[in-house]
Amino acid sequence: MRYSALFRSALERVQAEGRYRVFVDLKRRRGAFPRATWTRPDGSETDVVVWCSNDYLGQGQNPRVLEAMHEAIDSAGAGSGGTRNISGTTRYHVELEHELADLHGKEAALLFTSGYVSNQAALSTLSRLLPGLIVYSDALNHNSMIAGIRAGGSERRIFSHNDLAHLEKLLADAPVDAPKLIAFESVYSMDGDIADLRGTVALAKTYGAMTYLDEVHAVGLYGARGGGIAERDGLMGQIDIIEGTLGKAFGVMGGYIAADALVVDAIRSHAEGFIFTTSLPPVLAAGALASLRHLKAHDEIRTAHQERARTLKGRLVAAGLPVMPSRSHIVPVLVGDAARCQMISDVLLAEHGIYVQPINYPTVARGADRLRLTPSPDHTDAMMDDLTTALTSLWTRCNAACAPGAVAA
């Protein structure tokens, strides 16, 4: 068996499609977000402005967060010491779970090492805890949700994205007494659209289904205290399980679920992705705790964030660029071809000091390649002017230079 040839062939297929990734060597600079330093392949350094960070509010640079992390590492050291069940539970973990439960108006919360793990572990465990469960999953759910649903082995039914009529048809076709779970997201991170939470909750009540809501691109960003779209819409108490991340708006790392204490305890006691892995280091839990408390009390940061997103959308649309419809803070610009998308990204970085990664298959469908812009409260008007000017000049240039078959904007 020629293993090397098989690996080479797999890489060549990705390269031929124009979606081979070369990591950009960036160094974030404390206090300078969204500016960073790019180390070029030749070793030289250049200042760049980052336009694709999921640290949506710049909390990874918040002095209060950094101070809390310094204090924690000086007090508790580097690692947690083990799994939560053995030696990896600290006061930092306990306090963070209490704050997360409070954020979502739930009795309890449970920390995981990442948002991916929290989805995969929780959803697969629910299938084992509820024999005969039918899971209804939105067609555009994140890979972590898909992986968790598949791993659980339950019967799964996929409904068209944000299509409540299709969801209801699938629910109506199921046995009345079968346990059911509707798994969906609030903000879909690639298109920037938002689910109809109220309509989904109504269907869940009608057909006796539980609801599992992924709020990873909404926690910290929506609602008076940052509880997400469910808080904004006054529906937190009607969602059974809310899942979130500490690695985006909160600027640190980790994932969690929040729900009734009985549900959390059952998942805690059975989820392999929780039981068999080392817990978050105390320094990360302390940073997330400080960020969470700060954002609960500072709604003006969310207001500024939404204003920046609206302003950027308006400028790009006025320039004639193909901004995709988005009801959230995410600003996707459709390119439609992987090679062209990569070319635009490369030129923006090399010639304009603007960093935005191309988004292509398998994150989005083939032919739906895009630039996904994520403005923060710290992106200035001048930065937006530079971005708009650069994109406008590149659109025609990269159209002409790209290989035949590229989709023109």
XYZ file of C-alpha atoms in Angstrom:
409
model
C 0.000 0.000 0.000
C 1.465 3.372 -1.089
C 0.222 5.534 1.763
C 2.212 8.610 0.743
C 0.609 8.612 -2.709
C -2.860 8.570 -1.201
C -2.096 11.495 1.085
C -0.526 13.401 -1.822
C -3.566 12.756 -4.010
C -5.906 14.056 -1.302
C -3.893 17.275 -1.030
C -3.677 17.706 -4.802
C -7.466 17.580 -5.072
C -7.790 20.437 -2.586
C -5.090 22.420 -4.381
C -6.723 21.866 -7.786
C -9.971 23.335 -6.479
C -8.193 26.483 -5.309
C -9.036 25.930 -1.656
C -5.717 24.786 -0.205
C -5.036 26.781 2.959
C -1.726 28.391 3.838
C -1.796 29.695 7.393
C -1.024 33.366 7.838
C 1.537 33.924 10.602
C -0.021 36.663 12.745
C 0.899 38.095 16.129
C -1.870 39.930 17.923
C -0.617 42.979 19.783
C -2.013 43.640 23.222
C -4.050 46.837 23.251
C -3.901 47.317 19.471
C -6.849 45.177 18.312
C -7.772 44.824 15.442
C -4.215 45.562 14.338
C -1.684 42.733 14.248
C 1.783 41.946 12.911
C 2.130 39.623 9.920
C 5.369 37.697 9.482
C 5.816 37.246 5.735
C 7.294 34.038 4.266
C 10.642 35.844 3.859
C 10.713 36.670 7.582
C 9.927 40.380 7.279
C 7.103 41.884 9.330
C 4.175 44.071 8.272
C 1.343 45.714 10.185
C -2.125 44.523 9.126
C -5.740 45.135 10.086
C -7.658 41.952 10.893
C -11.195 41.783 9.443
C -12.074 38.139 10.104
C -11.633 37.582 13.832
C -14.348 35.896 15.876
C -13.140 37.908 18.865
C -16.098 40.067 17.901
C -15.812 42.629 20.693
C -12.061 42.616 21.233
C -12.447 41.103 24.682
C -9.249 39.138 24.209
C -7.532 42.509 24.713
C -9.704 43.817 27.561
C -7.410 44.884 30.448
C -9.867 43.466 32.996
C -9.750 40.071 31.303
C -5.972 40.096 31.109
C -5.648 41.165 34.732
C -7.908 38.311 35.851
C -5.846 35.839 33.852
C -2.568 37.096 35.299
C -3.972 36.771 38.799
C -5.229 33.245 38.113
C -1.979 31.959 36.666
C -0.023 33.484 39.535
C -2.424 31.919 42.015
C -3.241 28.525 40.488
C -0.505 27.811 37.970
C -0.785 26.701 34.354
C -2.972 23.593 34.087
C -6.094 22.301 35.774
C -4.558 19.009 36.901
C -6.981 16.593 35.311
C -10.563 15.872 34.371
C -13.388 17.505 36.285
C -14.286 14.158 37.855
C -10.813 13.558 39.269
C -8.809 16.680 40.076
C -9.706 19.295 37.484
C -12.508 21.217 39.180
C -11.469 24.564 40.632
C -13.310 27.499 42.112
C -12.848 29.289 38.764
C -14.859 26.579 36.984
C -17.613 26.601 39.593
C -18.026 30.393 39.533
C -17.991 30.499 35.729
C -20.747 27.890 35.502
C -22.850 29.877 37.986
C -22.408 33.049 35.908
C -23.275 31.241 32.673
C -26.429 29.760 34.176
C -27.404 33.238 35.365
C -26.677 34.731 31.921
C -29.204 32.396 30.315
C -31.731 32.280 33.138
C -31.132 28.562 33.719
C -30.646 26.473 36.839
C -27.247 25.131 35.820
C -24.467 25.214 33.239
C -21.678 22.839 32.276
C -18.255 23.780 30.870
C -16.528 21.977 28.021
C -13.132 22.556 26.442
C -14.588 24.157 23.298
C -17.839 25.033 21.598
C -17.273 22.168 19.174
C -16.897 19.672 21.997
C -19.934 20.997 23.862
C -22.156 20.448 20.812
C -20.701 17.086 19.917
C -20.784 15.769 23.478
C -24.189 17.122 24.480
C -26.068 16.129 21.324
C -24.600 12.623 21.160
C -25.374 12.103 24.861
C -28.987 13.242 24.496
C -29.524 10.475 21.940
C -28.293 7.887 24.422
C -30.369 9.307 27.271
C -33.610 9.435 25.264
C -34.298 6.074 23.583
C -36.122 6.412 20.290
C -35.224 10.108 19.975
C -35.832 11.804 16.637
C -33.551 14.780 16.048
C -34.693 17.579 13.731
C -31.656 19.461 12.471
C -31.502 22.649 10.403
C -29.783 22.023 7.059
C -27.127 24.668 7.789
C -26.272 23.596 11.328
C -22.596 23.717 12.270
C -20.402 20.679 11.703
C -20.108 20.156 15.470
C -23.876 19.734 15.750
C -23.970 17.374 12.785
C -21.127 15.334 14.272
C -22.881 15.090 17.637
C -26.197 14.062 16.112
C -24.554 11.405 13.954
C -22.481 10.067 16.845
C -25.627 9.664 18.945
C -27.134 7.304 16.388
C -30.667 8.657 16.691
C -33.016 8.935 13.767
C -32.396 12.353 12.260
C -34.491 14.468 9.955
C -33.037 17.500 8.187
C -35.324 20.465 7.572
C -34.622 23.162 4.991
C -32.740 26.089 6.424
C -34.973 28.332 8.542
C -38.027 26.716 6.906
C -40.629 26.270 9.647
C -43.222 24.898 7.223
C -40.876 22.078 6.308
C -40.015 21.502 9.969
C -43.685 21.263 10.873
C -44.319 18.748 8.100
C -41.530 16.546 9.414
C -42.789 16.860 12.988
C -46.347 16.018 11.959
C -45.164 12.859 10.171
C -43.517 11.442 13.302
C -45.231 9.223 15.896
C -46.949 11.387 18.487
C -45.317 9.598 21.416
C -41.752 9.631 20.030
C -39.264 11.853 21.912
C -38.194 14.731 19.689
C -35.430 17.340 19.696
C -35.172 20.406 17.439
C -31.519 21.426 17.046
C -30.839 24.805 15.469
C -28.703 27.933 15.676
C -29.692 31.496 16.439
C -27.160 33.313 14.228
C -25.813 31.337 11.284
C -22.216 32.404 10.984
C -21.636 32.162 7.237
C -24.768 33.912 5.930
C -25.401 36.093 8.970
C -29.104 35.255 9.062
C -31.111 34.657 12.235
C -33.535 31.849 13.040
C -37.188 32.399 13.920
C -36.900 31.416 17.567
C -40.472 32.267 18.442
C -41.875 30.182 15.612
C -39.583 27.259 16.415
C -40.562 27.306 20.081
C -44.235 27.321 19.117
C -43.761 24.230 16.939
C -41.821 22.484 19.695
C -44.698 23.039 22.114
C -47.294 21.863 19.620
C -45.466 18.622 18.833
C -43.933 17.885 22.229
C -40.322 18.476 21.218
C -37.354 19.725 23.210
C -35.307 22.618 21.817
C -31.518 22.774 21.572
C -30.238 26.210 20.565
C -26.667 26.957 19.503
C -25.995 30.611 20.405
C -22.234 30.633 19.796
C -22.378 33.599 17.392
C -24.852 35.493 19.573
C -23.806 35.129 23.231
C -22.244 38.324 24.480
C -23.522 40.146 21.395
C -27.326 40.303 21.726
C -29.703 40.898 24.596
C -29.464 43.467 27.374
C -26.829 41.401 29.209
C -25.434 39.424 26.277
C -27.600 36.336 26.690
C -28.020 36.009 22.935
C -30.950 36.111 20.543
C -33.084 34.160 23.007
C -32.616 36.938 25.554
C -33.213 39.640 22.948
C -36.482 37.971 21.933
C -37.590 37.204 25.503
C -37.498 33.435 24.961
C -34.698 32.107 27.183
C -37.144 30.437 29.532
C -38.766 28.569 26.637
C -35.570 27.053 25.218
C -34.661 23.752 26.869
C -30.906 23.684 26.242
C -28.747 26.640 25.229
C -25.212 26.018 23.984
C -22.544 28.687 23.730
C -18.858 29.432 23.434
C -16.286 31.411 25.374
C -14.026 31.766 22.337
C -15.889 34.392 20.323
C -17.580 37.415 21.954
C -15.968 36.575 25.304
C -12.527 36.447 23.677
C -11.054 33.438 25.487
C -11.695 29.707 24.942
C -14.175 27.009 25.944
C -17.780 25.943 25.448
C -20.803 25.223 27.594
C -24.443 24.256 27.835
C -27.079 25.788 30.121
C -30.359 24.110 31.050
C -32.434 22.788 33.941
C -30.247 21.240 36.645
C -31.601 17.740 35.946
C -30.681 17.930 32.257
C -27.209 19.317 32.973
C -26.555 16.679 35.612
C -27.597 13.861 33.288
C -25.310 15.122 30.520
C -22.469 15.710 33.019
C -22.778 12.128 34.199
C -22.852 10.513 30.747
C -21.059 12.741 28.187
C -17.782 11.124 27.166
C -16.516 14.444 25.794
C -16.808 15.831 29.314
C -15.845 12.848 31.451
C -12.667 11.809 29.664
C -10.877 15.080 28.933
C -8.764 17.483 30.969
C -10.727 20.522 32.080
C -10.067 24.081 30.987
C -6.989 25.588 32.669
C -7.979 27.928 35.527
C -6.389 30.852 33.685
C -8.903 30.453 30.816
C -11.851 30.045 33.160
C -10.779 33.178 35.054
C -10.469 35.192 31.844
C -13.846 34.033 30.572
C -15.433 34.830 33.934
C -14.069 38.388 33.888
C -15.186 38.892 30.284
C -18.650 37.523 30.996
C -19.154 39.781 34.006
C -17.894 42.790 32.078
C -20.196 42.249 29.096
C -23.225 41.643 31.304
C -22.806 45.177 32.652
C -21.815 47.010 29.453
C -24.563 46.947 26.862
C -22.998 49.990 25.185
C -20.342 47.672 23.713
C -23.070 45.709 21.929
C -24.655 48.941 20.701
C -21.321 50.098 19.263
C -20.767 46.701 17.648
C -24.110 46.777 15.844
C -23.464 50.321 14.623
C -20.097 49.314 13.158
C -21.683 46.358 11.339
C -24.448 48.541 9.870
C -21.936 51.164 8.787
C -19.689 48.660 7.029
C -22.611 47.029 5.212
C -23.798 50.424 4.034
C -20.384 51.429 2.701
C -19.837 48.177 0.846
C -23.318 48.225 -0.693
C -22.864 51.852 -1.750
C -19.633 50.823 -3.487
C -21.533 48.224 -5.514
C -19.977 45.199 -3.846
C -22.066 41.992 -3.580
C -22.864 42.026 0.131
C -25.071 39.065 1.007
C -28.271 39.766 2.973
C -27.459 39.590 6.670
C -29.593 40.458 9.679
C -26.709 40.135 12.115
C -23.245 41.549 12.772
C -21.674 39.276 10.152
C -20.933 40.868 6.758
C -20.462 38.245 4.014
C -19.329 39.375 0.549
C -20.070 36.818 -2.162
C -17.251 35.869 -4.531
C -18.518 32.563 -5.921
C -15.231 30.947 -6.950
C -12.551 29.439 -4.714
C -9.513 30.526 -6.755
C -10.768 34.070 -7.157
C -11.646 34.297 -3.472
C -8.133 33.194 -2.530
C -6.613 35.676 -4.955
C -8.560 38.585 -3.482
C -7.546 37.533 0.022
C -3.882 37.239 -0.958
C -3.751 40.645 -2.641
C -5.580 42.346 0.218
C -2.955 41.033 2.610
C 0.182 41.534 0.508
C -0.620 44.923 -1.018
C -3.103 46.582 1.347
C -2.284 45.221 4.813
C -5.839 43.868 5.151
C -6.329 40.344 6.483
C -9.535 38.469 5.687
C -9.522 34.735 5.053
C -11.521 33.235 2.152
C -14.408 30.977 3.116
C -14.924 28.002 0.836
C -15.988 24.362 0.738
C -16.630 22.489 3.017
C -17.527 25.435 5.259
C -19.919 26.665 2.554
C -21.228 24.984 -0.583
C -19.071 24.951 -3.708
C -19.738 28.102 -5.695
C -20.745 30.018 -2.559
C -17.187 31.118 -1.740
C -17.060 34.415 0.091
C -15.166 36.859 2.237
C -16.656 36.908 5.716
C -16.083 40.267 7.387
C -16.536 40.700 11.131
C -16.333 44.366 12.143
C -15.745 45.105 15.816
C -16.316 48.231 17.915
C -12.614 48.978 17.376
C -12.716 49.102 13.574
C -12.586 52.785 12.662
C -14.141 54.694 9.770
C -10.667 55.038 8.261
C -10.199 51.262 8.353
C -13.566 50.841 6.646
C -12.583 53.371 3.982
C -9.353 51.480 3.306
C -11.190 48.156 3.071
C -13.898 49.487 0.755
C -11.386 51.171 -1.554
C -9.204 48.065 -1.730
C -12.110 45.704 -2.421
C -13.533 47.966 -5.106
C -10.212 48.168 -6.928
C -9.620 44.430 -6.660
C -13.008 43.236 -7.865
C -12.443 43.906 -11.563
C -8.718 43.126 -11.401
C -9.170 39.693 -9.863
C -12.104 38.895 -12.126
C -9.890 39.375 -15.153
C -6.895 37.555 -13.687
C -8.745 34.509 -12.420
C -8.973 31.294 -14.402
C -11.915 30.730 -16.778
C -15.059 29.771 -14.955
C -14.762 32.393 -12.261
C -18.057 34.002 -11.327
C -18.142 37.734 -11.900
C -19.564 39.956 -9.197
